Protein backbone atom coordinates (compact mmCIF):
# COMPACT_ATOMS: atom_id res chain seq x y z
CA MET A 1 -19.31 -23.07 20.97
CA ASN A 2 -17.40 -24.77 23.71
CA ASN A 3 -13.73 -25.38 22.44
CA THR A 4 -11.32 -26.04 19.15
CA GLU A 5 -12.24 -29.64 18.95
CA GLU A 6 -16.20 -28.27 18.61
CA PHE A 7 -15.03 -26.02 16.23
CA ILE A 8 -12.71 -28.88 14.31
CA GLN A 9 -15.59 -31.33 13.80
CA LYS A 10 -18.28 -28.89 12.33
CA LEU A 11 -15.17 -27.69 9.92
CA LYS A 12 -15.36 -30.74 8.36
CA SER A 13 -18.81 -30.89 7.30
CA PRO A 14 -19.79 -27.83 7.68
CA THR A 15 -23.10 -25.99 6.94
CA ASN A 16 -22.96 -22.71 8.05
CA TYR A 17 -19.76 -21.22 7.31
CA LYS A 18 -21.25 -18.16 8.75
CA GLU A 19 -21.92 -19.27 12.35
CA LEU A 20 -18.45 -21.15 11.89
CA GLN A 21 -16.61 -17.08 11.19
CA GLU A 22 -18.35 -15.45 14.24
CA GLN A 23 -17.37 -17.76 16.82
CA ILE A 24 -13.86 -17.16 15.19
CA ILE A 25 -14.93 -13.36 16.13
CA ILE A 26 -16.35 -13.63 18.95
CA TRP A 27 -13.25 -16.11 20.70
CA LYS A 28 -11.28 -12.95 20.02
CA ARG A 29 -11.11 -11.46 23.19
CA SER A 30 -10.38 -14.97 23.65
CA PRO A 31 -6.53 -14.81 22.13
CA GLU A 32 -5.80 -17.72 23.92
CA ILE A 33 -8.01 -19.96 22.07
CA LEU A 34 -7.73 -18.64 19.01
CA TYR A 35 -3.79 -19.52 19.31
CA GLU A 36 -4.59 -22.80 19.53
CA LEU A 37 -7.54 -22.82 17.10
CA TYR A 38 -5.03 -21.85 15.03
CA ARG A 39 -1.80 -24.62 16.19
CA SER A 40 -4.88 -26.77 15.57
CA LEU A 41 -6.10 -25.81 11.94
CA ASP A 42 -2.80 -27.69 10.69
CA ASN A 43 -3.31 -31.33 11.27
CA ALA A 44 -7.40 -31.04 10.43
CA MET A 45 -6.44 -30.66 7.09
CA GLU A 46 -4.60 -34.05 7.04
CA GLU A 47 -6.50 -36.32 9.67
CA HIS A 48 -9.67 -34.99 8.42
CA GLY A 49 -9.72 -34.37 4.57
CA ILE A 50 -10.88 -30.30 5.47
CA GLU A 51 -10.47 -28.51 2.33
CA GLU A 52 -7.36 -26.52 2.10
CA ASN A 53 -9.21 -23.11 1.15
CA ALA A 54 -11.60 -23.33 3.94
CA ILE A 55 -8.14 -23.77 6.55
CA LYS A 56 -6.35 -20.90 4.35
CA HIS A 57 -9.88 -18.71 4.64
CA LYS A 58 -10.08 -19.35 9.01
CA LYS A 59 -6.66 -18.79 9.54
CA GLU A 60 -7.28 -15.50 8.01
CA LEU A 61 -9.74 -14.27 10.33
CA ILE A 62 -8.43 -16.11 13.24
CA PHE A 63 -4.90 -13.80 13.00
CA ARG A 64 -7.43 -10.76 11.59
CA SER A 65 -9.89 -11.70 14.94
CA LEU A 66 -5.44 -11.29 17.32
CA ALA A 67 -4.36 -9.15 15.59
CA ILE A 68 -7.03 -6.33 14.58
CA ASN A 69 -8.59 -6.02 18.67
CA LEU A 70 -7.13 -4.30 21.08
CA GLY A 71 -4.84 -5.65 24.24
CA GLN A 72 -1.65 -6.69 25.65
CA ASP A 73 -2.72 -10.88 24.67
CA ASN A 74 -4.60 -10.26 21.80
CA ILE A 75 -0.88 -8.80 21.02
CA ASN A 76 1.36 -11.39 22.59
CA TYR A 77 -0.28 -14.31 20.12
CA SER A 78 -0.33 -13.17 17.18
CA PHE A 79 3.69 -12.31 18.21
CA LYS A 80 3.61 -16.74 19.31
CA LEU A 81 2.22 -17.47 15.60
CA VAL A 82 4.23 -15.39 13.57
CA ARG A 83 7.84 -16.89 15.68
CA LYS A 84 6.26 -20.21 14.93
CA TYR A 85 5.61 -19.81 11.38
CA VAL A 86 7.47 -17.18 10.05
CA HIS A 87 7.85 -18.17 7.07
CA SER A 88 4.97 -19.29 5.63
CA LEU A 89 2.55 -16.38 7.28
CA ASP A 90 1.55 -12.89 4.88
CA LEU A 91 3.07 -10.97 7.40
CA ARG A 92 2.54 -7.30 4.87
CA THR A 93 -1.11 -7.94 6.70
CA ILE A 94 -0.46 -8.68 9.21
CA ALA A 95 2.52 -6.07 10.52
CA SER A 96 -0.33 -4.05 8.92
CA MET A 97 -3.53 -5.19 11.43
CA LEU A 98 -1.12 -5.16 14.03
CA ALA A 99 -0.86 -1.96 13.90
CA TYR A 100 -4.17 -0.95 15.18
CA GLN A 101 -3.25 -1.64 18.76
CA ASP A 102 -1.48 0.81 21.05
CA LYS A 103 1.87 2.39 20.19
CA LYS A 104 3.56 1.08 23.64
CA ASP A 105 1.82 -2.37 23.85
CA LEU A 106 3.71 -3.09 20.75
CA ILE A 107 6.89 -1.25 20.78
CA ASP A 108 7.68 -3.28 24.27
CA GLN A 109 7.23 -6.47 22.34
CA VAL A 110 9.10 -5.80 18.89
CA ASP A 111 12.00 -4.20 21.71
CA ILE A 112 11.76 -7.97 24.02
CA TYR A 113 12.40 -9.87 20.50
CA ASP A 114 14.95 -7.73 18.77
CA ASP A 115 17.41 -10.47 18.61
CA ASP A 116 15.73 -12.20 16.41
CA SER A 117 17.34 -11.91 12.84
CA ALA A 118 14.55 -14.26 11.79
CA LEU A 119 11.84 -11.34 12.10
CA HIS A 120 14.60 -7.74 11.20
CA GLY A 121 12.20 -7.75 8.30
CA PHE A 122 8.62 -8.09 10.12
CA TYR A 123 9.61 -5.33 12.21
CA TRP A 124 10.44 -3.01 9.90
CA MET A 125 6.62 -3.91 8.78
CA ILE A 126 5.23 -2.54 11.92
CA LEU A 127 7.50 -0.18 11.98
CA GLN A 128 6.44 1.90 9.36
CA GLU A 129 3.15 0.64 9.95
CA LEU A 130 2.87 2.54 13.02
CA VAL A 131 4.50 5.42 11.13
CA ILE A 132 1.78 6.08 8.49
CA ARG A 133 -1.04 4.10 10.90
CA LYS A 134 -0.50 6.14 14.27
CA GLU A 135 0.56 9.53 10.99
CA LEU A 136 4.37 10.16 14.05
CA PHE A 137 5.11 13.17 12.55
CA PHE A 138 7.37 13.71 15.08
CA GLY A 139 8.44 10.74 15.24
CA ASP A 140 9.30 8.23 18.53
CA LYS A 141 12.68 8.48 20.13
CA LYS A 142 11.82 3.90 20.75
CA LEU A 143 10.68 3.47 17.13
CA ASP A 144 14.06 5.18 16.55
CA LYS A 145 16.55 2.28 19.21
CA ILE A 146 15.24 -0.58 17.51
CA ALA A 147 16.06 0.56 14.22
CA GLU A 148 19.30 0.95 15.27
CA LYS A 149 18.85 -2.68 16.92
CA LEU A 150 17.59 -3.43 13.36
CA GLY A 151 19.43 -5.33 9.85
CA LYS A 152 19.20 -3.36 7.33
CA SER A 153 15.91 -3.11 4.92
CA LYS A 154 14.67 -1.86 2.32
CA LEU A 155 11.84 -0.34 5.21
CA SER A 156 14.99 0.80 5.82
CA ASN A 157 16.41 3.68 3.86
CA LEU A 158 12.48 5.08 4.72
CA PRO A 159 12.75 8.21 7.66
CA LEU A 160 10.60 6.74 10.90
CA GLN A 161 8.18 9.88 10.14
CA LEU A 162 6.00 11.55 8.18
CA THR A 163 7.73 14.65 5.65
CA THR A 164 5.26 16.90 5.47
CA ILE A 165 3.57 16.04 2.29
CA GLU A 166 2.48 12.65 4.23
CA THR A 167 -1.20 14.70 5.15
CA LYS A 168 -3.41 11.35 3.51
CA LEU A 169 -1.90 8.36 3.58
CA TYR A 170 -5.38 6.25 2.81
CA SER A 171 -4.46 2.48 4.32
CA ILE A 172 -6.69 -0.11 3.93
CA ASN A 173 -9.96 -0.18 6.41
CA PHE A 174 -9.23 -3.57 7.85
CA SER A 175 -12.45 -5.20 9.45
CA TYR A 176 -13.45 -8.60 11.36
CA TYR A 177 -15.75 -9.31 7.99
CA SER A 178 -14.21 -7.62 4.88
CA TYR A 179 -11.37 -4.57 4.20
CA GLY A 180 -11.92 -0.75 2.15
CA ARG A 181 -9.60 -0.01 -0.20
CA PRO A 182 -9.57 3.61 -1.44
CA THR A 183 -8.30 4.05 -4.86
CA PRO A 184 -6.21 6.66 -5.91
CA LEU A 185 -8.43 9.45 -7.46
CA PHE A 186 -10.69 8.99 -4.37
CA ASN A 187 -9.13 9.35 -1.31
CA ASN A 188 -11.62 9.41 0.92
CA GLN A 189 -14.41 10.15 -0.46
CA ALA A 190 -13.35 13.28 -2.04
CA PRO A 191 -14.75 14.05 -6.53
CA ILE A 192 -12.04 16.33 -7.97
CA ASP A 193 -12.12 19.49 -9.59
CA TYR A 194 -11.41 18.32 -12.73
CA THR A 195 -11.26 20.56 -15.96
CA GLU A 196 -11.81 19.36 -19.49
CA LYS A 197 -9.36 19.81 -22.18
CA GLU A 198 -8.93 18.87 -25.53
CA ALA A 199 -4.87 16.59 -26.39
CA SER A 200 -3.03 17.77 -29.18
CA SER A 201 0.97 17.64 -30.21
CA ASN A 202 2.68 20.44 -30.00
CA MET A 203 6.45 20.02 -31.67
CA ASN A 204 7.97 21.64 -28.93
CA ILE A 205 8.38 18.89 -26.62
CA GLU A 206 10.92 16.94 -27.64
CA LEU A 207 10.78 12.47 -26.22
CA MET A 208 13.18 11.54 -24.24
CA ILE A 209 14.45 8.25 -23.13
CA GLU A 210 15.65 7.41 -19.15
CA PRO A 211 14.56 3.20 -18.90
CA PHE A 212 16.61 3.91 -15.26
CA LEU A 213 13.44 5.87 -13.92
CA GLU A 214 10.87 4.82 -15.87
CA LYS A 215 10.83 1.34 -14.13
CA GLN A 216 11.78 4.34 -11.19
CA CYS A 217 7.95 5.81 -11.34
CA LEU A 218 6.03 2.61 -13.11
CA SER A 219 7.17 0.52 -9.80
CA VAL A 220 4.94 2.35 -7.71
CA LEU A 221 2.00 0.58 -10.85
CA ASN A 222 3.49 -3.44 -10.30
CA ASP A 223 1.60 -4.53 -8.21
CA TRP A 224 -1.90 -3.23 -10.92
CA THR A 225 0.81 -4.62 -13.84
CA LEU A 226 1.29 -8.36 -12.64
CA ASN A 227 -1.31 -8.92 -9.27
CA SER A 228 -4.62 -7.41 -11.19
CA HIS A 229 -5.07 -6.78 -15.21
CA GLY A 230 -3.02 -3.57 -14.94
CA LYS A 231 -1.73 -1.56 -18.06
CA ALA A 232 1.15 1.46 -17.23
CA GLU A 233 2.93 3.86 -18.94
CA PHE A 234 5.36 6.53 -18.74
CA ARG A 235 6.85 9.14 -20.87
CA CYS A 236 9.56 11.83 -21.16
CA GLY A 237 9.96 14.84 -22.79
CA LYS A 238 12.00 18.12 -22.96
CA MET A 239 10.26 21.14 -23.58
CA ASN A 240 11.39 23.86 -25.44
CA ARG A 241 10.51 26.85 -24.06
CA PRO A 242 7.88 26.39 -21.09
CA GLU A 243 4.26 27.34 -19.91
CA ILE A 244 3.49 24.69 -23.02
CA PRO A 245 -0.02 23.90 -21.84
CA ILE A 246 -0.92 20.99 -20.24
CA GLU A 247 -2.65 19.40 -22.31
CA GLU A 248 -0.31 19.24 -25.34
CA ILE A 249 2.50 18.16 -23.02
CA ILE A 250 0.23 14.97 -22.01
CA GLY A 251 -0.96 15.06 -25.42
CA THR A 252 2.38 15.25 -26.87
CA LEU A 253 3.49 12.58 -24.30
CA PHE A 254 0.87 10.27 -25.60
CA GLN A 255 -0.13 10.66 -28.81
CA ALA A 256 -1.23 6.86 -29.37
CA GLU A 257 -3.34 6.94 -25.96
CA PHE A 258 -4.80 10.01 -26.13
CA GLU A 259 -5.66 11.64 -29.93
CA GLU A 260 -6.28 15.22 -30.98
CA LYS A 261 -9.35 16.51 -29.62
CA THR A 262 -9.57 13.30 -26.59
CA ILE A 263 -11.63 14.91 -24.06
CA LEU A 264 -8.90 14.92 -21.08
CA LYS A 265 -10.22 15.45 -17.38
CA ILE A 266 -7.28 17.83 -16.17
CA ALA A 267 -6.82 19.48 -12.46
CA GLN A 268 -3.35 21.16 -11.31
CA ALA A 269 -2.48 18.62 -7.94
CA THR A 270 -0.90 19.64 -4.38
CA PRO A 271 2.17 17.68 -3.71
CA SER A 272 0.71 16.37 -1.09
CA ARG A 273 -2.68 15.38 -2.99
CA ILE A 274 0.00 13.78 -5.44
CA PHE A 275 1.72 11.45 -3.16
CA SER A 276 -1.41 10.44 -1.63
CA MET A 277 -1.98 8.87 -5.25
CA LEU A 278 0.37 7.85 -5.48
CA TYR A 279 0.14 5.49 -2.22
CA SER A 280 -3.52 4.98 -2.72
CA THR A 281 -1.69 3.05 -6.21
CA ALA A 282 1.04 1.21 -5.05
CA SER A 283 -0.61 -0.10 -0.72
CA ASN A 284 -3.87 -0.66 -1.61
CA GLY A 285 -3.59 -2.69 -4.99
CA GLY A 286 -6.16 -2.96 -7.86
CA ALA A 287 -9.69 -3.96 -8.59
CA TYR A 288 -7.86 -8.48 -8.02
CA SER A 289 -4.84 -7.36 -5.30
CA ARG A 290 -4.29 -6.72 -2.33
CA GLY A 291 -1.52 -3.90 -2.45
CA GLU A 292 2.07 -3.28 -1.36
CA LEU A 293 0.44 -3.14 1.73
CA GLY A 294 1.12 0.56 4.25
CA ALA A 295 4.79 0.01 4.16
CA TYR A 296 5.89 -1.17 1.28
CA GLY A 297 2.67 0.96 -0.67
CA ARG A 298 4.69 4.03 1.08
CA LEU A 299 8.35 2.21 -0.62
CA LYS A 300 7.48 2.01 -3.42
CA ALA A 301 5.32 5.58 -4.13
CA TRP A 302 8.64 7.62 -3.05
CA TYR A 303 10.54 5.26 -5.42
CA SER A 304 8.43 7.08 -7.94
CA PHE A 305 7.47 10.44 -6.69
CA LEU A 306 11.59 11.04 -6.76
CA GLY A 307 11.83 10.07 -10.36
CA MET A 308 8.69 11.96 -10.83
CA CYS A 309 11.40 14.93 -9.76
CA GLY A 310 13.81 13.50 -12.13
CA ILE A 311 16.40 11.79 -8.89
CA PRO A 312 16.97 8.86 -7.95
CA PHE A 313 16.14 6.27 -4.58
CA GLU A 314 17.36 6.95 -1.58
CA LYS A 315 16.82 8.95 1.73
CA ASN A 316 18.31 11.49 2.11
CA ASN A 317 16.91 12.61 -1.65
CA ILE A 318 13.52 12.12 0.59
CA THR A 319 14.93 14.99 2.67
CA SER A 320 15.90 17.36 0.19
CA ILE A 321 13.05 17.53 -2.17
CA ILE A 322 10.86 18.49 0.67
CA HIS A 323 12.76 21.69 0.22
CA GLU A 324 12.78 21.17 -2.92
CA LEU A 325 8.59 22.04 -4.19
CA ASP A 326 8.32 25.08 -5.70
CA ASN A 327 11.02 23.26 -8.92
CA PHE A 328 8.02 20.96 -9.35
CA VAL A 329 4.16 22.22 -10.71
CA TRP A 330 2.21 18.86 -10.66
CA PHE A 331 -1.16 17.72 -12.64
CA GLU A 332 -2.95 14.82 -12.42
CA PHE A 333 -5.23 13.58 -15.44
CA ILE A 334 -7.73 10.80 -16.59
CA SER A 335 -9.53 10.48 -19.70
CA ASN A 336 -12.41 8.66 -21.65
CA THR A 337 -10.45 7.06 -24.00
CA TRP A 338 -9.77 3.27 -25.20
CA PHE A 339 -6.81 3.03 -21.75
CA TYR A 340 -8.46 3.62 -18.98
CA ARG A 341 -11.47 1.60 -18.48
CA GLN A 342 -13.64 4.74 -15.90
CA LEU A 343 -13.60 3.16 -12.72
CA SER A 344 -12.45 3.12 -10.04
CA TRP A 345 -8.17 1.78 -11.01
CA ASP A 346 -7.38 4.82 -13.26
CA ILE A 347 -3.49 6.86 -12.40
CA GLY A 348 -2.79 10.12 -14.91
CA ILE A 349 0.88 12.02 -13.63
CA VAL A 350 2.08 14.85 -14.81
CA CYS A 351 5.39 16.53 -13.62
CA ILE A 352 6.85 19.99 -14.80
CA HIS A 353 10.27 20.94 -14.25
CA ILE A 354 10.36 24.44 -13.56
CA ASP A 355 14.48 24.77 -13.91
CA THR A 356 14.63 22.26 -16.61
CA ASN A 357 12.18 22.59 -18.83
CA LYS A 358 11.35 19.18 -18.03
CA VAL A 359 7.88 17.00 -17.81
CA TYR A 360 7.70 13.88 -17.01
CA SER A 361 4.91 11.82 -16.66
CA ILE A 362 2.80 8.36 -15.96
CA ILE A 363 -0.62 6.21 -16.56
CA GLY A 364 -1.81 3.62 -15.07
CA THR A 365 -5.18 1.42 -15.77
CA ASP A 366 -6.61 -1.56 -13.93
CA THR A 367 -8.83 -3.50 -16.03
CA ASP A 368 -11.78 -6.06 -15.11
């Protein structure tokens, strides 16, 4: 296939979708052609009666081929399309894919157009995606400089460097043909060494109601419940004495979900493991959704992590909680009850506050 006109003609009555798909991937090293093809597809639906879904699929593949193939020209033409179609694009996905590019080249491109306020939200996504994809534990002065010139955003409440508990953030892995999504339980394909215990109740735990913290803790599961077929529950309580067995804590908080003697698979977890689970839950989505992606996945993970520590989401609290982690004990758990479907998209977390004897817990599942 030699040009975009021939591509459009074949798209009118396709006999081989794979050929068209492979042609887009071949043109990944000719970003100007992909740019012109994307623009041509705008008129193809009206002029040639091509189905909307076919156009949408090809546009997604064009952006994928542009964004994840490394090179300054690919960045330039990706940004040209974003500037032209900013109000009709899936900017979260584009920002996540562009973060594969060379950090300096991408930052330079953002720096050129940082006066365009319509793109400031997109730029915040790119900055945060770079922090995650490039694992910036020590920050980057150029990112800080650009951030100072951008307007306020929800993402501006996140530090432009990873904290010591964000050591394993497994994001969607984009390729030219598909994408892979790590799930909460099996980040990096690592099985968890669970211990089986029987759920039971304990009269020394007083259930509490905290609506504000409930919303904050469950925010990490919003994508599952709103965009897939997921379920989520939050419970909290206060122990009248310390060192109550974890199976009794879970059995008391979730009596309707885990009846007496229900088998629970439980493991004590590190803050890093917990944050990794929260990040995968939010960023990579459930069985039928793509998730919040990296930047907003990190934001939602911090909402929930701080909520389970009993404190509101604020930028300063992200920094301060790192120095207070010895005050909390974390557990993860699942079960083979009706609540969980025993798929990849299950999550159960308990946070015990050592100094106050309070406990906060969330459970979630995505059904099929």
